[in-house]
Short mmCIF file of C-alpha atoms in Angstrom, two decimals:
data_model
loop_
_atom_site.label_atom_id
_atom_site.label_comp_id
_atom_site.label_asym_id
_atom_site.label_seq_id
_atom_site.Cartn_x
_atom_site.Cartn_y
_atom_site.Cartn_z
CA MET A 26 58.75 140.53 53.58
CA THR A 27 55.24 139.54 52.47
CA LEU A 28 53.01 141.67 50.25
CA THR A 29 49.35 140.72 50.39
CA ALA A 30 47.19 140.54 47.28
CA CYS A 31 44.80 143.44 46.84
CA HIS A 32 42.49 142.59 43.99
CA GLY A 33 41.76 139.92 41.43
CA SER A 34 40.06 139.49 38.11
CA LYS A 35 36.51 140.10 37.08
CA GLU A 36 34.30 137.02 36.75
CA ALA A 37 34.36 135.54 33.25
CA ARG A 38 31.09 134.32 31.76
CA GLY A 39 32.65 132.55 28.81
CA PHE A 40 30.32 132.10 25.87
CA GLU A 41 27.49 129.86 24.76
CA ILE A 42 28.85 127.06 22.58
CA PRO A 43 26.76 126.87 19.38
CA ASP A 44 25.07 123.54 18.67
CA ASP A 45 26.67 123.55 15.24
CA PHE A 46 29.36 125.51 13.45
CA ASP A 47 27.74 127.67 10.76
CA GLU A 48 29.78 126.94 7.65
CA SER A 49 27.63 129.29 5.56
CA GLY A 50 29.02 132.27 7.47
CA LYS A 51 32.32 133.97 6.70
CA TYR A 52 34.74 134.50 9.60
CA GLU A 53 37.97 136.47 9.62
CA ILE A 54 40.14 135.79 12.64
CA THR A 55 43.44 137.33 13.71
CA PHE A 56 46.29 135.27 15.10
CA TRP A 57 49.15 136.91 17.02
CA ALA A 58 52.28 134.80 17.32
CA LYS A 59 55.96 135.11 18.21
CA ASN A 60 58.82 134.33 15.88
CA ASP A 61 62.53 134.78 16.64
CA THR A 62 63.39 135.75 13.05
CA ASN A 63 63.39 131.99 12.38
CA LYS A 64 62.11 131.67 8.82
CA THR A 65 61.38 127.97 9.28
CA GLN A 66 58.96 128.77 12.08
CA THR A 67 57.27 131.40 9.92
CA LYS A 68 56.81 128.84 7.13
CA ILE A 69 55.28 126.37 9.60
CA TYR A 70 52.74 128.97 10.71
CA GLU A 71 51.92 129.81 7.10
CA LYS A 72 51.55 126.14 6.15
CA ALA A 73 49.32 125.47 9.16
CA ILE A 74 47.07 128.39 8.22
CA ASN A 75 46.87 127.27 4.57
CA GLU A 76 46.01 123.69 5.50
CA PHE A 77 43.43 124.83 8.03
CA GLU A 78 41.77 127.20 5.54
CA LYS A 79 41.48 124.31 3.05
CA LEU A 80 39.53 122.37 5.68
CA TYR A 81 37.42 125.41 6.64
CA PRO A 82 37.13 127.65 3.53
CA ASN A 83 34.80 130.02 5.40
CA ILE A 84 37.53 130.92 7.93
CA ASP A 85 40.30 133.35 6.98
CA VAL A 86 43.25 133.50 9.40
CA ASN A 87 45.39 136.63 9.40
CA ILE A 88 48.70 136.22 11.21
CA ARG A 89 50.67 139.01 12.88
CA LEU A 90 54.21 138.08 13.90
CA TYR A 91 56.09 139.57 16.85
CA THR A 92 59.71 139.12 17.89
CA ASP A 93 58.99 139.44 21.61
CA TYR A 94 56.29 138.09 23.95
CA GLY A 95 56.43 141.34 25.88
CA LYS A 96 55.28 143.26 22.81
CA ILE A 97 52.36 140.88 22.31
CA TYR A 98 51.44 141.39 25.96
CA ASN A 99 51.59 145.18 25.72
CA ASP A 100 49.51 145.26 22.54
CA VAL A 101 46.85 143.00 24.02
CA ILE A 102 46.61 145.18 27.14
CA THR A 103 46.28 148.27 24.95
CA ASN A 104 43.58 146.67 22.79
CA ILE A 105 41.45 145.30 25.64
CA SER A 106 40.04 148.77 26.37
CA THR A 107 38.99 149.23 22.72
CA ASP A 108 37.72 145.66 22.32
CA THR A 109 40.16 145.05 19.48
CA THR A 110 42.06 142.07 20.87
CA PRO A 111 43.11 139.31 18.48
CA ASN A 112 40.98 136.17 18.20
CA VAL A 113 43.82 133.78 18.96
CA CYS A 114 47.10 134.61 20.66
CA ILE A 115 50.29 132.78 21.58
CA THR A 116 51.14 133.92 25.08
CA TYR A 117 51.99 132.91 28.65
CA PRO A 118 49.66 132.20 31.61
CA ASP A 119 51.29 135.08 33.56
CA HIS A 120 50.09 137.42 30.83
CA ILE A 121 46.64 135.85 30.63
CA ALA A 122 46.16 136.51 34.34
CA THR A 123 46.48 140.22 33.62
CA TYR A 124 44.19 139.98 30.58
CA LEU A 125 41.54 138.57 32.89
CA THR A 126 41.26 141.85 34.78
CA GLY A 127 39.16 142.98 31.83
CA LYS A 128 35.59 141.68 31.66
CA ASP A 129 35.03 138.60 29.46
CA THR A 130 38.34 139.05 27.67
CA VAL A 131 39.65 135.48 27.51
CA VAL A 132 37.41 132.44 26.95
CA PRO A 133 37.49 129.78 29.69
CA LEU A 134 38.01 126.57 27.74
CA ASP A 135 36.82 123.77 30.02
CA ASP A 136 33.37 123.41 28.41
CA LEU A 137 34.97 123.53 24.97
CA PHE A 138 37.41 120.78 25.99
CA MET A 139 34.50 118.45 26.74
CA ASP A 140 32.15 119.37 23.89
CA ASN A 141 31.30 116.16 22.00
CA LYS A 142 31.28 117.81 18.58
CA TYR A 143 33.97 120.48 18.68
CA GLY A 144 35.93 119.73 21.83
CA LEU A 145 39.34 118.09 22.06
CA GLY A 146 39.15 115.16 19.64
CA GLY A 147 35.50 116.04 18.90
CA SER A 148 33.39 114.09 16.38
CA GLU A 149 32.76 117.03 14.02
CA LEU A 150 36.36 118.18 13.64
CA LYS A 151 37.81 117.99 10.14
CA TYR A 152 41.28 117.05 11.37
CA ASP A 153 42.88 114.50 13.68
CA ALA A 154 43.07 116.41 16.95
CA PRO A 155 44.36 115.03 20.25
CA THR A 156 41.92 114.17 23.02
CA LYS A 157 42.26 115.83 26.40
CA ASP A 158 43.95 112.69 27.73
CA GLU A 159 46.58 112.96 24.99
CA ILE A 160 47.76 116.39 26.14
CA ILE A 161 50.61 115.97 28.65
CA PRO A 162 48.79 116.54 32.00
CA GLU A 163 51.57 118.65 33.53
CA PHE A 164 51.55 120.95 30.51
CA LEU A 165 47.77 121.32 30.50
CA SER A 166 47.70 122.07 34.23
CA GLU A 167 50.02 125.01 33.60
CA CYS A 168 47.18 126.63 31.64
CA ARG A 169 44.81 126.58 34.61
CA ILE A 170 44.18 129.90 36.31
CA GLY A 171 41.93 129.77 39.35
CA GLU A 172 39.19 127.25 38.62
CA SER A 173 39.38 127.25 34.81
CA HIS A 174 41.71 126.56 31.92
CA TYR A 175 42.23 129.72 29.91
CA ALA A 176 44.70 128.31 27.40
CA ILE A 177 46.03 125.18 25.75
CA PRO A 178 49.78 124.48 25.73
CA TYR A 179 51.48 124.94 22.37
CA MET A 180 55.17 124.12 22.89
CA ARG A 181 57.24 123.41 25.97
CA SER A 182 60.87 124.07 26.76
CA THR A 183 63.06 124.61 29.77
CA GLU A 184 66.41 126.22 30.43
CA ALA A 185 69.67 124.43 29.73
CA CYS A 186 73.27 125.11 30.61
CA TYR A 187 75.44 124.79 27.50
CA VAL A 188 79.00 123.97 28.61
CA ASN A 189 82.36 124.23 26.87
CA LYS A 190 83.69 120.87 28.03
CA ASP A 191 87.17 121.54 26.68
CA PHE A 192 87.59 124.60 28.91
CA VAL A 193 86.34 122.79 32.02
CA GLU A 194 88.85 119.98 31.54
CA LYS A 195 91.66 122.39 30.65
CA LEU A 196 91.19 124.01 34.05
CA GLY A 197 91.68 120.61 35.71
CA PHE A 198 88.07 119.78 36.50
CA GLU A 199 86.01 116.71 35.56
CA MET A 200 82.52 117.08 34.13
CA PRO A 201 80.10 116.29 36.98
CA GLU A 202 77.04 114.04 36.85
CA VAL A 203 74.93 116.85 38.33
CA LEU A 204 75.91 120.40 37.45
CA THR A 205 75.72 122.49 40.64
CA TRP A 206 75.86 126.19 41.33
CA ASP A 207 78.98 125.76 43.43
CA PHE A 208 80.76 123.81 40.72
CA ILE A 209 80.03 126.62 38.26
CA TRP A 210 81.19 129.29 40.71
CA GLU A 211 84.44 127.43 41.44
CA VAL A 212 85.28 126.75 37.80
CA SER A 213 84.34 130.29 36.80
CA GLU A 214 86.65 131.82 39.40
CA ALA A 215 89.49 129.51 38.39
CA ALA A 216 89.08 130.73 34.81
CA MET A 217 89.80 134.36 35.75
CA ALA A 218 93.58 133.85 35.92
CA LYS A 219 95.49 136.12 33.50
CA ASN A 220 98.81 136.22 31.69
CA GLU A 221 101.28 139.06 32.17
CA ASP A 222 99.99 140.78 29.01
CA GLY A 223 96.47 140.93 30.45
CA THR A 224 95.00 138.14 28.35
CA PHE A 225 93.24 135.25 30.04
CA LYS A 226 95.29 132.09 30.45
CA LEU A 227 92.32 129.91 29.54
CA ASN A 228 91.59 131.31 26.07
CA GLY A 229 94.46 133.71 25.32
CA GLN A 230 91.93 136.46 24.61
CA GLN A 231 91.21 139.85 26.15
CA VAL A 232 87.59 138.83 26.86
CA LEU A 233 86.27 136.03 29.07
CA ILE A 234 83.03 135.89 31.04
CA PRO A 235 82.91 132.32 32.37
CA PHE A 236 79.22 132.30 33.39
CA ILE A 237 76.49 134.20 31.53
CA TYR A 238 72.77 133.86 32.29
CA LYS A 239 70.18 134.87 29.67
CA SER A 240 66.96 135.15 31.75
CA THR A 241 67.81 136.27 35.27
CA ASP A 242 64.17 136.06 36.34
CA ASN A 243 64.36 132.31 35.82
CA MET A 244 67.73 132.23 37.56
CA MET A 245 66.33 133.64 40.80
CA ILE A 246 63.06 131.68 40.61
CA GLN A 247 64.89 128.37 40.15
CA MET A 248 67.40 129.13 42.89
CA LEU A 249 64.58 129.75 45.36
CA ARG A 250 62.66 126.68 44.25
CA GLN A 251 65.70 124.43 44.61
CA GLN A 252 66.41 125.88 48.05
CA GLY A 253 62.84 125.30 49.23
CA ALA A 254 62.46 129.06 49.72
CA GLU A 255 59.44 131.24 49.02
CA TYR A 256 58.65 133.28 45.92
CA SER A 257 54.85 133.65 45.86
CA ASP A 258 51.75 131.68 46.79
CA SER A 259 48.51 130.71 45.05
CA MET A 260 46.65 133.68 46.58
CA GLY A 261 48.99 136.14 44.93
CA ASN A 262 51.02 137.00 48.01
CA ILE A 263 54.48 138.29 47.10
CA LEU A 264 57.15 136.41 49.06
CA LEU A 265 60.23 137.10 46.95
CA PHE A 266 61.82 139.71 49.20
CA ASN A 267 63.20 137.37 51.85
CA ASP A 268 66.52 136.47 53.47
CA VAL A 269 67.25 133.60 51.06
CA THR A 270 66.90 135.96 48.12
CA ARG A 271 69.19 138.38 49.95
CA GLN A 272 71.88 135.74 50.40
CA ASN A 273 71.57 134.66 46.76
CA LEU A 274 72.15 138.27 45.69
CA LYS A 275 75.23 138.49 47.91
CA THR A 276 76.62 135.31 46.35
CA ILE A 277 76.03 136.66 42.86
CA VAL A 278 77.69 139.94 43.82
CA GLU A 279 80.88 138.16 44.87
CA HIS A 280 81.26 136.59 41.44
CA ALA A 281 80.09 139.61 39.46
CA LYS A 282 82.76 141.61 41.30
CA THR A 283 85.54 139.40 39.89
CA GLY A 284 84.02 139.39 36.40
CA ALA A 285 83.21 135.68 36.60
CA PHE A 286 79.47 136.27 36.14
CA SER A 287 77.34 138.49 33.96
CA THR A 288 73.96 138.60 32.28
CA PHE A 289 72.52 138.90 28.79
CA LYS A 290 71.14 142.39 29.49
CA ILE A 291 74.54 143.64 30.66
CA SER A 292 77.02 141.84 28.39
CA GLY A 293 75.13 140.33 25.47
CA TYR A 294 73.84 137.05 24.12
CA PRO A 295 75.45 134.05 25.91
CA ALA A 296 75.76 132.01 22.70
CA ASN A 297 77.94 134.65 21.06
CA PHE A 298 80.46 134.46 23.93
CA LEU A 299 80.26 130.65 24.12
CA ASN A 300 80.89 130.18 20.40
CA ALA A 301 83.79 132.68 20.42
CA GLY A 302 85.55 130.84 23.25
CA GLN A 303 84.78 133.64 25.71
CA CYS A 304 82.37 131.76 28.00
CA ILE A 305 82.30 128.37 29.72
CA PHE A 306 78.72 128.14 31.04
CA ALA A 307 75.94 129.71 28.95
CA VAL A 308 72.39 129.38 30.30
CA ASP A 309 69.55 129.88 27.85
CA SER A 310 66.34 128.19 26.78
CA THR A 311 66.34 124.80 25.09
CA ALA A 312 64.44 126.75 22.44
CA GLY A 313 67.71 128.58 21.74
CA ALA A 314 69.80 125.45 21.15
CA THR A 315 70.35 126.12 17.45
CA TRP A 316 72.46 129.16 18.42
CA MET A 317 74.78 127.19 20.68
CA GLY A 318 78.00 125.39 19.79
CA THR A 319 80.74 125.29 17.16
CA ASN A 320 78.42 124.09 14.38
CA ALA A 321 75.33 126.04 15.43
CA PRO A 322 73.16 126.63 12.34
CA LEU A 323 71.98 130.03 13.61
CA SER A 324 75.23 131.29 15.11
CA ASP A 325 75.20 135.07 15.28
CA ILE A 326 78.93 135.85 14.99
CA ALA A 327 81.41 135.85 12.12
CA ALA A 328 82.70 132.42 11.11
CA ASP A 329 86.32 133.36 11.80
CA LYS A 330 85.44 134.18 15.43
CA ILE A 331 84.01 130.72 16.17
CA VAL A 332 86.27 128.30 18.05
CA ASP A 333 86.16 124.53 17.96
CA PHE A 334 84.95 122.88 21.20
CA GLU A 335 82.67 120.14 22.50
CA THR A 336 79.31 121.35 23.80
CA VAL A 337 77.68 119.44 26.65
CA VAL A 338 74.04 120.14 27.51
CA TYR A 339 73.02 120.05 31.19
CA PRO A 340 69.88 121.01 33.08
CA VAL A 341 70.22 124.34 34.88
CA PRO A 342 72.60 124.36 37.88
CA GLN A 343 71.23 122.61 40.96
CA VAL A 344 71.48 122.76 44.74
CA THR A 345 70.67 119.05 45.24
CA SER A 346 70.90 115.77 43.38
CA LYS A 347 67.85 114.02 41.94
CA GLU A 348 67.86 111.65 44.91
CA GLY A 349 67.78 114.54 47.39
CA GLY A 350 70.46 115.79 49.72
CA THR A 351 72.97 118.50 49.04
CA ALA A 352 74.85 117.92 45.81
CA ASP A 353 77.22 120.85 46.12
CA LYS A 354 80.77 119.67 46.77
CA ALA A 355 82.79 122.63 45.56
CA LYS A 356 84.87 124.93 47.72
CA GLY A 357 82.93 127.55 49.63
CA ASN A 358 79.57 125.81 49.12
CA GLU A 359 78.13 129.32 49.14
CA LEU A 360 74.67 128.85 47.73
CA SER A 361 73.64 125.64 49.47
CA LYS A 362 75.25 126.38 52.83
CA ALA A 363 74.09 129.98 53.11
CA GLN A 364 70.40 129.34 53.71
CA PRO A 365 69.57 125.63 54.24
CA THR A 366 65.82 125.12 54.51
CA GLY A 367 65.54 121.34 54.70
CA ASN A 368 63.27 121.46 51.64
CA GLU A 369 65.90 121.56 48.90
CA SER A 370 64.85 119.90 45.65
CA TYR A 371 66.16 119.05 42.20
CA SER A 372 64.10 121.18 39.84
CA MET A 373 63.98 123.25 36.68
CA ILE A 374 61.40 125.62 35.28
CA SER A 375 58.87 124.64 32.64
CA GLN A 376 58.34 127.30 30.03
CA GLY A 377 57.08 127.70 26.52
CA PRO A 378 54.13 129.34 24.81
CA SER A 379 50.45 128.56 25.20
CA ILE A 380 47.44 129.57 23.09
CA CYS A 381 44.43 131.50 24.34
CA VAL A 382 41.17 132.46 22.63
CA PHE A 383 39.64 135.90 23.13
CA ASN A 384 35.93 136.43 23.60
CA LYS A 385 33.89 138.16 20.89
CA LYS A 386 30.23 139.12 20.51
CA ASN A 387 29.58 136.46 17.86
CA PRO A 388 29.75 132.91 19.33
CA GLN A 389 30.36 131.51 15.85
CA GLU A 390 33.48 133.66 15.54
CA VAL A 391 34.72 132.37 18.89
CA LEU A 392 34.05 128.78 17.79
CA ALA A 393 35.98 129.42 14.56
CA SER A 394 38.88 130.73 16.69
CA TRP A 395 38.77 127.63 18.88
CA LEU A 396 38.81 125.35 15.83
CA PHE A 397 42.02 127.04 14.65
CA ALA A 398 43.63 127.03 18.09
CA GLN A 399 42.96 123.32 18.44
CA TYR A 400 44.38 122.68 14.96
CA MET A 401 47.75 123.88 16.28
CA LEU A 402 47.83 120.72 18.46
CA THR A 403 47.74 118.33 15.50
CA ASN A 404 50.79 116.16 14.89
CA ASP A 405 51.82 117.93 11.69
CA VAL A 406 52.09 121.29 13.43
CA GLN A 407 53.47 120.02 16.72
CA ILE A 408 56.26 117.92 15.27
CA ALA A 409 57.29 120.43 12.61
CA TYR A 410 57.51 123.32 15.08
CA ALA A 411 59.27 121.26 17.78
CA GLU A 412 61.98 120.33 15.27
CA THR A 413 62.90 124.00 14.70
CA GLU A 414 64.43 124.32 18.19
CA GLY A 415 64.83 122.39 21.43
CA TYR A 416 61.08 122.36 21.96
CA VAL A 417 59.00 119.38 23.07
CA PRO A 418 55.53 118.66 21.61
CA VAL A 419 52.79 119.05 24.20
CA THR A 420 50.86 115.90 23.28
CA SER A 421 51.72 112.26 23.90
CA LYS A 422 50.19 111.65 20.48
CA ALA A 423 52.99 113.65 18.83
CA GLN A 424 55.77 112.59 21.21
CA SER A 425 55.14 108.88 20.63
CA SER A 426 54.65 109.16 16.87
CA GLU A 427 56.99 107.31 14.53
CA GLU A 428 57.95 110.54 12.82
CA TYR A 429 59.05 112.27 16.04
CA GLN A 430 60.90 109.24 17.39
CA ASP A 431 62.77 108.95 14.09
CA TYR A 432 63.74 112.63 14.38
CA LEU A 433 65.19 112.12 17.88
CA SER A 434 67.15 109.04 16.77
CA ARG A 435 69.01 110.92 14.03
CA SER A 436 70.93 113.33 16.27
CA GLY A 437 74.06 114.67 14.58
CA GLU A 438 73.22 113.53 11.05
CA ASP A 439 73.47 117.13 9.92
CA ASN A 440 73.91 120.63 11.37
CA SER A 441 70.39 121.82 10.55
CA THR A 442 67.30 119.69 11.24
CA HIS A 443 69.24 117.10 13.22
CA TYR A 444 71.79 119.40 14.86
CA ASP A 445 73.13 117.39 17.80
CA VAL A 446 73.08 120.16 20.44
CA LYS A 447 69.42 120.90 19.65
CA ILE A 448 68.35 117.28 19.94
CA LYS A 449 70.46 116.84 23.11
CA ALA A 450 68.58 119.78 24.63
CA THR A 451 65.25 118.24 23.62
CA LYS A 452 66.14 114.86 25.09
CA MET A 453 67.34 116.54 28.28
CA LEU A 454 63.87 118.00 28.78
CA LEU A 455 62.08 114.77 27.87
CA GLU A 456 64.20 112.88 30.42
CA ASN A 457 63.59 115.45 33.17
CA GLN A 458 59.92 116.39 32.68
CA GLN A 459 59.07 115.12 36.17
CA TYR A 460 61.41 117.70 37.71
CA THR A 461 59.88 120.73 35.98
CA PHE A 462 57.68 123.28 37.75
CA VAL A 463 55.78 126.50 37.09
CA THR A 464 55.19 129.50 39.33
CA ASN A 465 51.81 130.62 40.65
CA VAL A 466 49.79 132.70 38.22
CA PHE A 467 47.83 135.77 39.34
CA ASN A 468 47.26 139.36 38.34
CA GLY A 469 50.72 140.79 38.90
CA SER A 470 52.70 137.56 38.53
CA ALA A 471 54.24 138.83 35.27
CA SER A 472 55.51 141.91 37.14
CA LEU A 473 56.83 139.74 39.97
CA ARG A 474 58.77 137.66 37.47
CA ASP A 475 60.32 140.81 36.00
CA ALA A 476 61.19 142.03 39.49
CA ALA A 477 62.99 138.76 40.35
CA GLY A 478 65.28 139.21 37.39
CA GLN A 479 65.77 142.91 38.01
CA LEU A 480 67.19 142.23 41.47
CA ILE A 481 70.02 140.24 39.88
CA GLU A 482 70.52 142.76 37.08
CA ASN A 483 70.76 145.65 39.55
CA VAL A 484 73.28 144.11 41.93
CA THR A 485 75.41 142.87 39.04
CA LYS A 486 75.40 146.26 37.36
CA SER A 487 76.08 148.08 40.63
CA VAL A 488 79.08 146.00 41.62
CA ARG A 489 80.56 146.40 38.14
CA ARG A 490 80.30 150.16 38.74
CA LYS A 491 82.23 149.73 42.00
CA LYS A 492 79.22 150.46 44.18
CA LYS A 493 78.97 148.89 47.62
CA VAL A 494 76.28 146.21 47.71
CA ASP A 495 75.49 145.50 51.35
CA ASP A 496 72.35 144.97 53.44
CA ALA A 497 71.46 148.66 53.30
CA TYR A 498 71.75 148.58 49.51
CA ILE A 499 69.56 145.46 49.30
CA ASP A 500 66.96 146.96 51.66
CA LYS A 501 66.64 149.97 49.37
CA LEU A 502 66.66 147.73 46.29
CA TYR A 503 63.76 145.73 47.74
CA SER A 504 61.79 148.89 48.44
CA ASP A 505 62.51 150.45 45.06
CA THR A 506 61.65 147.26 43.18
CA ILE A 507 58.33 146.84 44.99
CA SER A 508 57.44 150.40 44.05
CA LEU A 509 58.69 150.17 40.47
CA TYR A 510 56.70 147.04 39.66
CA HIS A 511 53.64 147.99 41.75
CA LEU A 512 53.95 144.76 43.69
CA ASP A 513 51.92 146.17 46.56
CA GLN A 514 48.98 146.31 44.13
CA SER A 515 49.00 142.81 42.67
CA GLY A 516 46.25 140.29 43.23
CA ALA A 517 45.28 136.67 42.88
CA VAL A 518 43.16 135.19 40.16
CA ASN A 519 41.20 132.52 41.95
CA SER A 520 37.64 131.92 40.79
CA GLY A 521 37.59 135.58 39.88
CA LYS A 522 37.96 136.69 43.49
CA ALA A 523 40.83 137.57 45.79
CA GLU A 524 41.25 137.46 49.54
CA LEU A 525 41.20 141.13 50.46
CA GLY A 526 42.10 140.79 54.11
CA PRO A 527 40.64 142.76 57.04
CA LEU A 528 39.68 146.41 56.67
CA PRO A 529 42.18 148.95 58.03
CA THR A 530 41.29 150.49 61.42
CA GLU A 531 40.71 153.91 59.83
CA SER A 532 38.20 152.42 57.39
CA LYS A 533 36.34 150.67 60.21
CA ARG A 534 36.07 153.94 62.16
CA LEU A 535 34.80 155.78 59.09
CA LEU A 536 32.09 153.16 58.56
CA GLU A 537 31.09 153.42 62.24
CA ILE A 538 30.78 157.21 61.93
CA LEU A 539 28.70 156.87 58.73
CA ALA A 540 26.42 154.32 60.40
CA LEU A 541 25.92 156.62 63.41
CA ALA A 542 25.16 159.54 61.09
CA TRP A 543 22.48 157.50 59.32
CA VAL A 544 20.94 156.55 62.68
CA ILE A 545 20.73 160.24 63.64
CA ILE A 546 19.23 161.19 60.25
CA ILE A 547 16.59 158.44 60.43
CA ALA A 548 15.73 159.37 64.00
CA TYR A 549 15.34 163.02 62.99
CA VAL A 550 13.08 162.14 60.04
CA LEU A 551 10.87 159.93 62.23
CA HIS A 552 10.68 162.60 64.92
CA THR A 553 9.68 165.25 62.32
CA ARG A 554 6.97 163.03 60.83
CA LYS A 555 5.62 162.29 64.30
CA ASN A 556 5.38 166.00 65.14
CA LYS A 557 3.63 166.74 61.82
CA ALA A 558 1.10 164.00 62.52
CA ARG A 559 0.19 165.69 65.78
CA GLU A 560 -0.41 169.07 64.10
#
């Protein structure tokens, strides 16, 4: 099923870059950022603002912290209509694509990148900023929407599968070189065996959910990517609702039915189950690594509930090996064998926040905002923030610095800054950057992402409620999801224009009738004038 894009964004004019920054003027800018109740991250933001304001005393930065990117997105959308958007915002390209449906909302940054004075690494900057060439190209390209860059990358992460190695080996399996979907399904089903008293043989507890996935939107997106199947295209066409997706849902249903699989939205945070010995495979962001494992510094459960085990960090489950070819060797081979496309690939999603600058009437205020946004790419900010979680700095300047390399080399020295699981997650991303990908960005891509996850949530919830999930159910689920997320109304952002497609037949007929009516009216007017001239 293909849904064609209907409309795109309005053309953005950008703004006129001032010849010089007016340091005699006073500028107050607002900065909206996300923080997962991590006090260290909050302190880094506060320090960055203080240091920046020392360099530019005429700029005051007011920060507003959110605990959820969705809330930032909703507030920006609400404020666009009243022209009260923040000056600088940490966000995602999917969200920016929707912001662009408003006129001149987000500043296209390409001219600013190249400005000799105030651009990336510009001569008039009061800090040591990276040049454009020092931003990791793959990360910068993720900030391109249509023909322009509307953001700069801030941090990058991916998803990881955190594995209780002890449980895998206790079940008689060896840890694989490449973690595959089929291996996870097989191990998870083997773990469901129970004792006579109803406890699970593996952990001796009443609770065990072998496989828990935090972000099911990413789960479906990565499955489809690895299978060489369609999700969307660059013109904003919705391709998610296809037969490969259908088969993936059926596979998930089989394992949700036995209790071997669940999701964060249904059961709770994967790390809590992993650390309590109630989960084997927990998939979450590398930016959540400090919550994972026996010695996790941010563990969210009581100390007496935590069990002792070895945590191994893998990329997300795969369909193929890095060299290509099917990697799945487990019994059933459900995921890889169900819908072979010939285009299977080893891949994992690239994620992490970016920074955009909102347009304002005063060009000097916009320039002040840009100066602050660019300051967030300096080594001091990049390295400090990356060390709080399994993030990776977005510049080669920071990644290759002595300070960052020293940090990576000290894995396991302590259970805070150098927590081994966190640094393992970081290294996993650094070693696999070439296999990361991003999805197409267009007006509606954020809704499409939500819909991809909701498909998994719905079938998992339904089968747990003993509902029959068959083709008829999935057909209705497709239809309901398209309607719920307005996916028949999404559109591409591509140079500010979208391919609208041919006019419907009814519209063509209406235009023909209107044209004929105008011909008759004009003929009547001319005939009347001619008769009057004869009188």
